[in-house]
PDB file of C-alpha atoms in Angstrom:
ATOM      1  CA  MET Q   1     -63.520   2.189 -43.315  1.00 52.00           C
ATOM      2  CA  LYS Q   2     -62.864  -0.598 -40.712  1.00 53.00           C
ATOM      3  CA  LEU Q   3     -62.078   0.644 -37.127  1.00 51.00           C
ATOM      4  CA  MET Q   4     -59.157  -0.616 -35.025  1.00 49.00           C
ATOM      5  CA  PRO Q   5     -59.931  -3.226 -32.473  1.00 51.00           C
ATOM      6  CA  TYR Q   6     -60.715  -1.806 -29.371  1.00 51.00           C
ATOM      7  CA  GLY Q   7     -57.357  -3.906 -27.416  1.00 50.00           C
ATOM      8  CA  VAL Q   8     -54.918  -3.486 -30.651  1.00 47.00           C
ATOM      9  CA  GLY Q   9     -55.008   0.899 -29.954  1.00 47.00           C
ATOM     10  CA  ALA Q  10     -54.787  -0.326 -26.432  1.00 46.00           C
ATOM     11  CA  ALA Q  11     -51.724  -1.722 -26.233  1.00 45.00           C
ATOM     12  CA  LEU Q  12     -50.457   0.521 -28.777  1.00 41.00           C
ATOM     13  CA  LEU Q  13     -50.971   3.268 -26.454  1.00 43.00           C
ATOM     14  CA  SER Q  14     -49.916   1.348 -23.474  1.00 47.00           C
ATOM     15  CA  LEU Q  15     -45.987   1.283 -25.507  1.00 43.00           C
ATOM     16  CA  LEU Q  16     -45.867   4.709 -25.625  1.00 46.00           C
ATOM     17  CA  VAL Q  17     -46.497   4.755 -21.827  1.00 51.00           C
ATOM     18  CA  LEU Q  18     -43.769   2.838 -20.938  1.00 48.00           C
ATOM     19  CA  PRO Q  19     -41.035   4.167 -18.369  1.00 52.00           C
ATOM     20  CA  ALA Q  20     -37.697   4.336 -20.747  1.00 52.00           C
ATOM     21  CA  PRO Q  21     -35.120   1.588 -19.657  1.00 53.00           C
ATOM     22  CA  SER Q  22     -32.795   1.578 -17.068  1.00 53.00           C
ATOM     23  CA  PRO Q  23     -29.365   1.957 -17.945  1.00 53.00           C
ATOM     24  CA  PRO Q  24     -27.924  -0.849 -17.807  1.00 53.00           C
ATOM     25  CA  ALA Q  25     -25.223  -0.477 -14.851  1.00 52.00           C
ATOM     26  CA  ALA Q  26     -21.847   0.677 -14.252  1.00 49.00           C
ATOM     27  CA  ALA Q  27     -19.853  -2.721 -15.284  1.00 48.00           C
ATOM     28  CA  ALA Q  28     -18.276  -3.960 -12.374  1.00 51.00           C
ATOM     29  CA  ASP Q  29     -14.059  -3.163 -11.962  1.00 48.00           C
ATOM     30  CA  PRO Q  30     -12.228  -5.933 -13.749  1.00 53.00           C
ATOM     31  CA  ALA Q  31      -8.956  -5.359 -11.851  1.00 52.00           C
ATOM     32  CA  PRO Q  32      -9.109  -7.681  -8.752  1.00 54.00           C
ATOM     33  CA  ALA Q  33      -8.929  -5.986  -5.590  1.00 50.00           C
ATOM     34  CA  HIS Q  34      -5.034  -5.591  -4.880  1.00 48.00           C
ATOM     35  CA  ALA Q  35      -4.580  -3.757  -8.544  1.00 53.00           C
ATOM     36  CA  ARG Q  36      -6.885  -0.952  -7.020  1.00 61.00           C
ATOM     37  CA  TYR Q  37      -4.005   0.694  -5.131  1.00 68.00           C
ATOM     38  CA  ARG Q  38      -1.189   1.903  -6.333  1.00 89.00           C
ATOM     39  CA  HIS Q  39       0.955   3.803  -4.410  1.00 95.00           C
ATOM     40  CA  THR Q  40       2.617   6.394  -5.945  1.00 96.00           C
ATOM     41  CA  ALA Q  41       6.226   7.414  -5.113  1.00 97.00           C
ATOM     42  CA  ALA Q  42       4.875  10.504  -2.783  1.00 97.00           C
ATOM     43  CA  ASP Q  43       2.911   7.954  -1.333  1.00 97.00           C
ATOM     44  CA  ILE Q  44       6.280   5.353  -0.579  1.00 98.00           C
ATOM     45  CA  SER Q  45       8.054   8.228   0.552  1.00 98.00           C
ATOM     46  CA  ARG Q  46       5.088  10.260   3.319  1.00 98.00           C
ATOM     47  CA  PHE Q  47       4.685   6.906   4.337  1.00 98.00           C
ATOM     48  CA  LEU Q  48       7.938   6.108   5.400  1.00 98.00           C
ATOM     49  CA  THR Q  49       9.270   9.242   6.856  1.00 98.00           C
ATOM     50  CA  ALA Q  50       6.029   9.158   9.037  1.00 98.00           C
ATOM     51  CA  PHE Q  51       7.263   4.827   9.490  1.00 98.00           C
ATOM     52  CA  TYR Q  52      10.924   5.828  10.547  1.00 98.00           C
ATOM     53  CA  GLY Q  53      10.367   9.273  12.586  1.00 96.00           C
ATOM     54  CA  ASN Q  54      13.880   9.947  13.897  1.00 93.00           C
ATOM     55  CA  HIS Q  55      14.218   7.041  16.081  1.00 94.00           C
ATOM     56  CA  GLY Q  56      12.697   4.445  14.530  1.00 95.00           C
ATOM     57  CA  PRO Q  57       9.255   2.984  14.232  1.00 97.00           C
ATOM     58  CA  SER Q  58       6.475   3.068  17.030  1.00 96.00           C
ATOM     59  CA  ASP Q  59       5.477  -0.053  18.950  1.00 95.00           C
ATOM     60  CA  HIS Q  60       2.264  -0.037  17.008  1.00 96.00           C
ATOM     61  CA  ASP Q  61       4.072   1.206  13.595  1.00 96.00           C
ATOM     62  CA  ARG Q  62       5.600  -2.712  14.244  1.00 96.00           C
ATOM     63  CA  SER Q  63       2.041  -4.185  14.836  1.00 95.00           C
ATOM     64  CA  GLN Q  64       0.372  -3.005  12.838  1.00 96.00           C
ATOM     65  CA  ARG Q  65       2.544  -1.238   9.440  1.00 97.00           C
ATOM     66  CA  VAL Q  66       4.483  -4.166   9.115  1.00 97.00           C
ATOM     67  CA  SER Q  67       4.269  -7.612   7.081  1.00 97.00           C
ATOM     68  CA  GLN Q  68       3.841 -11.389   8.237  1.00 96.00           C
ATOM     69  CA  HIS Q  69       7.445 -11.952   6.438  1.00 95.00           C
ATOM     70  CA  LEU Q  70       9.040  -8.865   8.467  1.00 96.00           C
ATOM     71  CA  LYS Q  71       7.481 -10.014  11.788  1.00 96.00           C
ATOM     72  CA  ASP Q  72       8.587 -13.680  11.252  1.00 95.00           C
ATOM     73  CA  ARG Q  73      12.526 -12.820  10.456  1.00 95.00           C
ATOM     74  CA  GLN Q  74      12.320 -10.119  13.471  1.00 94.00           C
ATOM     75  CA  ALA Q  75      10.838 -13.222  15.902  1.00 94.00           C
ATOM     76  CA  LEU Q  76      14.322 -15.074  14.734  1.00 94.00           C
ATOM     77  CA  SER Q  77      16.004 -12.182  15.386  1.00 91.00           C
ATOM     78  CA  ARG Q  78      18.190 -12.789  18.630  1.00 85.00           C
ATOM     79  CA  GLY Q  79      19.716  -9.058  19.723  1.00 87.00           C
ATOM     80  CA  LEU Q  80      18.603  -6.855  15.577  1.00 92.00           C
ATOM     81  CA  ASP Q  81      15.991  -5.173  15.054  1.00 96.00           C
ATOM     82  CA  ILE Q  82      15.034  -6.354  11.349  1.00 96.00           C
ATOM     83  CA  LEU Q  83      13.243  -2.733  10.445  1.00 97.00           C
ATOM     84  CA  LEU Q  84      17.199  -0.554  11.553  1.00 96.00           C
ATOM     85  CA  CYS Q  85      19.458  -3.579  11.057  1.00 95.00           C
ATOM     86  CA  ALA Q  86      21.006  -2.446  14.736  1.00 93.00           C
ATOM     87  CA  GLN Q  87      20.914  -2.921  17.513  1.00 90.00           C
ATOM     88  CA  LYS Q  88      20.147  -0.010  19.375  1.00 90.00           C
ATOM     89  CA  GLU Q  89      18.607   3.551  18.942  1.00 92.00           C
ATOM     90  CA  PRO Q  90      19.863   5.301  16.216  1.00 95.00           C
ATOM     91  CA  ARG Q  91      20.284   9.548  16.653  1.00 95.00           C
ATOM     92  CA  GLY Q  92      19.094  10.412  13.424  1.00 96.00           C
ATOM     93  CA  ILE Q  93      16.670   9.170  10.406  1.00 97.00           C
ATOM     94  CA  ALA Q  94      16.296   9.277   7.124  1.00 97.00           C
ATOM     95  CA  VAL Q  95      15.482   8.376   3.647  1.00 98.00           C
ATOM     96  CA  GLY Q  96      16.110   8.912   0.647  1.00 97.00           C
ATOM     97  CA  PRO Q  97      14.611   9.418  -2.655  1.00 98.00           C
ATOM     98  CA  VAL Q  98      11.918   6.739  -3.096  1.00 98.00           C
ATOM     99  CA  THR Q  99      12.410   4.234  -6.845  1.00 97.00           C
ATOM    100  CA  VAL Q 100       9.050   2.608  -8.152  1.00 97.00           C
ATOM    101  CA  ALA Q 101       8.511  -0.309 -10.018  1.00 96.00           C
ATOM    102  CA  GLN Q 102       5.335  -1.154 -11.955  1.00 93.00           C
ATOM    103  CA  SER Q 103       6.436  -4.580 -13.254  1.00 93.00           C
ATOM    104  CA  ALA Q 104       7.791  -5.611 -10.074  1.00 95.00           C
ATOM    105  CA  ASN Q 105       4.669  -4.427  -7.834  1.00 96.00           C
ATOM    106  CA  VAL Q 106       7.158  -2.961  -5.603  1.00 97.00           C
ATOM    107  CA  GLY Q 107       8.658   0.846  -4.427  1.00 98.00           C
ATOM    108  CA  TRP Q 108      12.014   0.905  -2.352  1.00 98.00           C
ATOM    109  CA  ALA Q 109      14.180   4.266  -0.575  1.00 98.00           C
ATOM    110  CA  THR Q 110      17.207   3.759   0.956  1.00 97.00           C
ATOM    111  CA  VAL Q 111      16.814   4.557   4.659  1.00 98.00           C
ATOM    112  CA  THR Q 112      20.606   6.023   6.333  1.00 97.00           C
ATOM    113  CA  THR Q 113      20.652   6.151  10.301  1.00 96.00           C
ATOM    114  CA  HIS Q 114      23.192   7.979  12.171  1.00 95.00           C
ATOM    115  CA  TRP Q 115      24.720   7.121  15.494  1.00 92.00           C
ATOM    116  CA  ASP Q 116      26.756   9.151  18.613  1.00 89.00           C
ATOM    117  CA  THR Q 117      29.400   7.527  16.418  1.00 82.00           C
ATOM    118  CA  GLY Q 118      29.415   9.518  13.728  1.00 79.00           C
ATOM    119  CA  SER Q 119      29.867   6.965  10.623  1.00 88.00           C
ATOM    120  CA  PRO Q 120      25.825   6.492   9.028  1.00 93.00           C
ATOM    121  CA  ASP Q 121      24.872   3.302   7.874  1.00 94.00           C
ATOM    122  CA  THR Q 122      22.311   2.305   4.942  1.00 96.00           C
ATOM    123  CA  PHE Q 123      19.322  -0.427   4.733  1.00 97.00           C
ATOM    124  CA  THR Q 124      16.871  -0.571   2.049  1.00 98.00           C
ATOM    125  CA  ALA Q 125      13.208  -0.626   2.724  1.00 98.00           C
ATOM    126  CA  TYR Q 126      11.043  -2.557  -0.203  1.00 98.00           C
ATOM    127  CA  VAL Q 127       6.601  -0.864   0.273  1.00 97.00           C
ATOM    128  CA  ARG Q 128       4.556  -3.696  -2.606  1.00 96.00           C
ATOM    129  CA  LEU Q 129       2.561  -1.182  -4.879  1.00 96.00           C
ATOM    130  CA  ASP Q 130      -0.396  -2.803  -3.860  1.00 95.00           C
ATOM    131  CA  SER Q 131      -0.735  -3.322   0.080  1.00 93.00           C
ATOM    132  CA  HIS Q 132      -3.549  -1.844   1.645  1.00 91.00           C
ATOM    133  CA  PRO Q 133      -2.674   0.014   3.796  1.00 93.00           C
ATOM    134  CA  ILE Q 134       0.594   0.816   2.552  1.00 95.00           C
ATOM    135  CA  THR Q 135       2.692  -1.543   5.156  1.00 97.00           C
ATOM    136  CA  LEU Q 136       6.918  -2.222   5.426  1.00 98.00           C
ATOM    137  CA  ASP Q 137       7.076  -5.084   3.699  1.00 97.00           C
ATOM    138  CA  ASP Q 138      11.142  -6.067   3.833  1.00 97.00           C
ATOM    139  CA  VAL Q 139      14.415  -4.529   4.778  1.00 97.00           C
ATOM    140  CA  ILE Q 140      17.448  -5.971   3.218  1.00 97.00           C
ATOM    141  CA  CYS Q 141      20.378  -4.174   5.842  1.00 94.00           C
ATOM    142  CA  ALA Q 142      23.614  -2.821   4.180  1.00 85.00           C
ATOM    143  CA  GLY Q 143      26.552  -4.698   4.829  1.00 59.00           C
TER     144      GLY Q 143
END
């Protein structure tokens, strides 16, 4: 009867007591950071309603929650508030239903401003779905 050399037996024993390999690390999210933020119609509605409030955006919102594109347009505008498509503060503001176009990466709503004169005006406010934090990206004034 031939005995196994001590070294081989010790090697086999050491394989039995080795810790199990750890599971592979979770794969990194392959989506770019901007694609992970996808605002819904409800998100955009809440944002626009808070942003515009009853009489227009606050100074803080104008500086922190507006795209650079709109800030640049406002700087070139003389006497017209680009964010409200008006020259003065409205008596009231209402945000309509939000439409989301995933393929265009944008959501929008019609915003209605009410004035002391009685005749309302409308404009369309746009939000990029991947903005983080959520910001007003563009405004198109009607007529």
